[in-house]
Tab-separated table of C-alpha atoms in Angstrom:
chain	number	residue	atom	x	y	z
A	1	MET	CA	76.332	467.882	157.645
A	2	ILE	CA	78.039	464.516	159.945
A	3	ILE	CA	80.005	466.653	162.390
A	4	MET	CA	76.638	468.138	163.320
A	5	LEU	CA	75.159	464.833	164.155
A	6	LEU	CA	78.335	463.826	165.906
A	7	ASP	CA	78.319	466.699	167.792
A	8	ARG	CA	75.465	465.444	170.271
A	9	GLU	CA	77.563	461.874	170.593
A	10	TYR	CA	79.050	460.831	174.134
A	11	LYS	CA	79.750	458.139	175.447
A	12	ILE	CA	78.337	454.752	177.490
A	13	PRO	CA	80.789	452.540	180.059
A	14	SER	CA	80.388	449.090	180.011
A	15	THR	CA	79.751	447.991	183.528
A	16	LEU	CA	81.253	444.158	182.225
A	17	ASN	CA	84.264	445.426	180.638
A	18	GLY	CA	85.573	449.262	181.182
A	19	ASN	CA	87.399	448.597	177.593
A	20	ILE	CA	84.611	448.718	175.658
A	21	ASN	CA	82.270	451.748	175.063
A	22	LEU	CA	79.314	452.598	173.458
A	23	LYS	CA	79.100	455.809	171.454
A	24	VAL	CA	75.132	457.164	171.226
A	25	VAL	CA	73.145	460.031	169.603
A	26	PRO	CA	70.236	461.454	171.156
A	27	GLY	CA	67.879	462.670	168.088
A	28	HIS	CA	65.439	460.827	165.747
A	29	PHE	CA	66.054	458.402	163.871
A	30	ALA	CA	64.341	455.856	161.136
A	31	THR	CA	65.279	452.270	160.936
A	32	THR	CA	63.410	449.652	158.652
A	33	HIS	CA	60.725	448.796	161.149
A	34	SER	CA	60.857	451.751	164.028
A	35	HIS	CA	61.453	455.236	165.257
A	36	ILE	CA	64.053	455.916	167.688
A	37	ASN	CA	65.105	458.269	170.134
A	38	PHE	CA	68.906	457.375	170.288
A	39	TYR	CA	71.743	456.055	167.418
A	40	MET	CA	73.878	453.883	168.610
A	41	ASP	CA	77.474	454.156	166.722
A	42	MET	CA	79.037	450.951	166.881
A	43	THR	CA	81.174	451.414	164.616
A	44	THR	CA	84.375	451.202	166.071
A	45	LEU	CA	83.121	448.196	168.719
A	46	LYS	CA	82.281	446.160	165.040
A	47	MET	CA	84.867	447.195	163.017
A	48	ARG	CA	88.162	448.305	165.274
A	49	LEU	CA	89.575	444.672	166.186
A	50	SER	CA	90.785	445.710	169.505
A	51	GLU	CA	87.570	446.708	170.657
A	52	ALA	CA	86.023	444.039	168.395
A	53	SER	CA	88.622	441.718	170.612
A	54	GLU	CA	87.005	443.388	173.872
A	55	VAL	CA	83.373	442.943	172.450
A	56	ALA	CA	84.130	439.233	171.797
A	57	LYS	CA	85.949	438.287	175.534
A	58	THR	CA	82.870	439.780	177.036
A	59	MET	CA	80.193	437.933	175.441
A	60	ALA	CA	82.221	434.300	175.354
A	61	GLN	CA	81.769	434.860	179.243
A	62	GLU	CA	78.550	434.142	178.502
A	63	TYR	CA	78.789	430.711	176.965
A	64	GLN	CA	82.378	429.217	178.585
A	65	TYR	CA	80.241	426.835	180.279
A	66	SER	CA	77.389	425.940	179.047
A	67	LYS	CA	75.909	425.177	175.392
A	68	PRO	CA	78.133	423.299	172.598
A	69	ILE	CA	78.443	425.633	169.617
A	70	ASP	CA	79.045	424.858	166.304
A	71	THR	CA	78.676	428.290	163.972
A	72	ILE	CA	78.027	431.521	164.948
A	73	ILE	CA	75.806	433.591	162.123
A	74	CYS	CA	76.775	437.438	161.830
A	75	MET	CA	74.428	439.887	161.367
A	76	ASP	CA	74.873	443.643	160.929
A	77	GLY	CA	78.530	443.501	160.092
A	78	CYS	CA	80.065	441.768	162.852
A	79	GLU	CA	82.360	439.619	161.474
A	80	ILE	CA	85.119	440.891	162.990
A	81	ILE	CA	83.628	439.955	166.074
A	82	GLY	CA	82.746	436.941	165.279
A	83	ALA	CA	85.978	435.317	164.236
A	84	CYS	CA	87.443	437.278	167.194
A	85	LEU	CA	84.595	434.982	169.214
A	86	ALA	CA	85.416	431.907	167.609
A	87	GLU	CA	88.925	431.917	168.810
A	88	GLU	CA	87.964	432.941	171.805
A	89	LEU	CA	85.597	429.950	172.274
A	90	GLN	CA	87.773	427.638	171.220
A	91	ARG	CA	90.822	429.106	174.230
A	92	ASN	CA	88.397	428.650	176.602
A	93	GLY	CA	87.023	424.837	175.600
A	94	ILE	CA	83.490	425.234	174.148
A	95	MET	CA	82.536	422.132	173.395
A	96	SER	CA	82.007	421.839	169.472
A	97	LEU	CA	80.075	418.520	167.296
A	98	ASN	CA	82.179	419.496	164.233
A	99	THR	CA	83.892	417.073	162.616
A	100	HIS	CA	86.839	418.967	162.007
A	101	ASN	CA	86.967	420.510	166.314
A	102	THR	CA	86.048	423.898	165.162
A	103	LEU	CA	83.781	426.654	165.014
A	104	TYR	CA	82.599	427.988	161.984
A	105	VAL	CA	81.652	431.717	161.215
A	106	VAL	CA	78.682	432.250	158.368
A	107	THR	CA	77.101	435.758	157.127
A	108	PRO	CA	73.791	435.420	155.556
A	109	GLU	CA	72.702	435.866	152.573
A	110	PHE	CA	69.690	438.262	151.318
A	111	ASP	CA	67.369	437.836	148.205
A	112	SER	CA	66.234	440.686	146.221
A	113	ASN	CA	63.079	439.683	148.797
A	114	GLY	CA	64.959	440.529	151.368
A	115	GLN	CA	64.631	436.660	152.291
A	116	MET	CA	68.034	435.601	154.193
A	117	ILE	CA	68.892	432.495	152.497
A	118	PHE	CA	72.103	430.404	152.786
A	119	ARG	CA	73.113	429.136	149.857
A	120	ASP	CA	74.186	425.145	149.107
A	121	ASN	CA	77.397	425.597	150.317
A	122	VAL	CA	77.375	427.241	153.442
A	123	ARG	CA	74.122	424.367	154.451
A	124	PRO	CA	76.344	422.207	155.660
A	125	MET	CA	77.280	424.747	158.626
A	126	VAL	CA	73.939	425.643	159.688
A	127	TYR	CA	72.259	421.872	159.212
A	128	ARG	CA	72.109	419.959	162.321
A	129	LYS	CA	74.648	422.794	163.710
A	130	ASN	CA	74.360	424.422	166.752
A	131	ILE	CA	73.771	428.157	165.980
A	132	LEU	CA	75.317	430.773	167.967
A	133	LEU	CA	73.469	433.809	166.706
A	134	LEU	CA	75.227	437.511	167.042
A	135	LEU	CA	73.762	441.050	166.241
A	136	ALA	CA	74.937	444.594	166.868
A	137	SER	CA	71.382	445.269	168.651
A	138	ALA	CA	68.315	444.016	169.120
A	139	THR	CA	65.203	446.352	169.357
A	140	THR	CA	61.602	445.497	167.902
A	141	GLY	CA	62.700	441.777	167.906
A	142	ARG	CA	62.197	441.345	163.822
A	143	THR	CA	65.669	440.481	162.913
A	144	ILE	CA	65.659	438.252	165.268
A	145	GLU	CA	61.993	436.734	164.848
A	146	ARG	CA	63.402	436.152	160.961
A	147	SER	CA	66.890	435.020	161.740
A	148	LEU	CA	66.110	432.029	164.331
A	149	SER	CA	62.888	431.077	161.683
A	150	CYS	CA	65.442	430.997	158.838
A	151	ILE	CA	68.303	429.105	161.126
A	152	ARG	CA	65.470	426.975	161.891
A	153	TYR	CA	64.079	425.855	158.569
A	154	TYR	CA	67.430	424.761	157.724
A	155	GLY	CA	68.069	423.224	160.298
A	156	GLY	CA	70.162	424.645	163.118
A	157	ILE	CA	69.685	424.533	166.615
A	158	ILE	CA	69.992	427.668	168.578
A	159	GLN	CA	72.009	427.756	171.429
A	160	GLY	CA	72.208	431.338	172.184
A	161	ILE	CA	72.157	435.057	170.920
A	162	SER	CA	74.576	437.639	171.712
A	163	ALA	CA	74.176	441.313	171.308
A	164	ILE	CA	76.045	444.350	171.997
A	165	PHE	CA	72.972	446.301	172.600
A	166	SER	CA	69.761	444.334	173.590
A	167	ALA	CA	66.492	446.567	174.222
A	168	THR	CA	65.153	443.902	176.113
A	169	ASP	CA	66.514	440.325	178.184
A	170	GLU	CA	64.313	438.560	176.159
A	171	ILE	CA	62.688	437.966	172.409
A	172	HIS	CA	60.474	435.186	171.304
A	173	GLY	CA	61.095	433.063	174.462
A	174	GLU	CA	65.050	433.500	173.460
A	175	PRO	CA	67.215	435.412	176.400
A	176	ILE	CA	69.372	437.697	174.741
A	177	ASN	CA	72.928	437.895	175.833
A	178	HIS	CA	73.862	442.031	176.074
A	179	ILE	CA	76.563	443.941	176.902
A	180	PHE	CA	74.349	447.642	177.036
A	181	GLY	CA	70.856	447.226	177.904
A	182	ALA	CA	67.884	448.991	178.736
A	183	LYS	CA	69.244	450.059	182.417
A	184	ASP	CA	72.426	451.642	180.627
A	185	LEU	CA	70.003	453.574	178.402
A	186	PRO	CA	67.287	454.268	180.251
A	187	ASP	CA	65.708	456.826	177.764
A	188	TYR	CA	65.547	454.703	174.751
A	189	GLN	CA	62.054	454.774	173.008
A	190	THR	CA	61.195	453.186	170.061
A	191	PHE	CA	57.756	453.724	168.254
A	192	SER	CA	56.059	452.407	165.095
A	193	PRO	CA	56.151	455.162	162.463
A	194	ASP	CA	52.518	455.864	162.828
A	195	GLU	CA	53.251	456.278	166.844
A	196	CYS	CA	55.749	458.160	166.902
A	197	PRO	CA	55.754	461.845	168.781
A	198	HIS	CA	58.314	463.314	166.745
A	199	CYS	CA	56.705	462.784	163.731
A	200	LYS	CA	53.491	464.698	165.729
A	201	ASN	CA	55.544	467.258	166.346
A	202	LYS	CA	57.055	467.347	163.102
A	203	GLU	CA	60.494	467.089	164.249
A	204	LYS	CA	62.636	466.280	161.551
A	205	ILE	CA	64.067	462.607	160.753
A	206	ASP	CA	68.144	463.229	161.580
A	207	ALA	CA	69.333	460.111	159.805
A	208	ILE	CA	67.996	456.483	158.179
A	209	VAL	CA	69.461	454.465	160.547
A	210	ASN	CA	70.392	450.242	160.126
A	211	GLY	CA	73.109	447.872	161.710
A	212	PHE	CA	75.374	449.388	159.367
A	213	GLY	CA	75.286	452.850	160.302
A	214	TYR	CA	73.422	456.160	159.061
A	215	SER	CA	72.631	458.178	156.509
A	216	GLU	CA	72.059	461.741	157.369
A	217	LEU	CA	68.925	463.003	156.208
A	218	LEU	CA	69.844	466.502	154.453
A	219	PHE	CA	66.480	469.425	154.189
């Protein structure tokens, strides 16, 4: 069944870096908060070192001569990109206010209620630190909203948000630096589950998707 989904896959090359390609699959997909008509497979971009390095190099260009960054907070399984990005920023001479003159790469934890938290041993890497939030994708903005609220609760200072794909250039007043956007995938749409035209047309959901991948629904 996996082959059936991937048979529809095609690649969109980045206009910023010819070594980066976004794999997309048209269809009917359900996320935690919405339904979407394209699934973006970022598996190799996040987990293959050569591709993650290219993503990091491209993202680093947005921060090379701007704000200080102390900590990169990684969402959606972007830890490899985060590590490469930290190295790239240091190589480019990014300002850091850390005592150790280096960057932290942190992944938040989620409790049993889905609340995003940082344990006591990690809090010093967030409190009064300049934070770069790193995500695979930004669509409805709910993940970013929750992340920003949590980071500010723990005393972090938001200095930037980067995503591989973002459906918009700004969410909740914060600019989103992205490699792929709406112009690269103009037919991309997101719907609330109650307003989804695919559901109204009784079209089956191909898969449940999130930042970690997809699970096909078999009927």
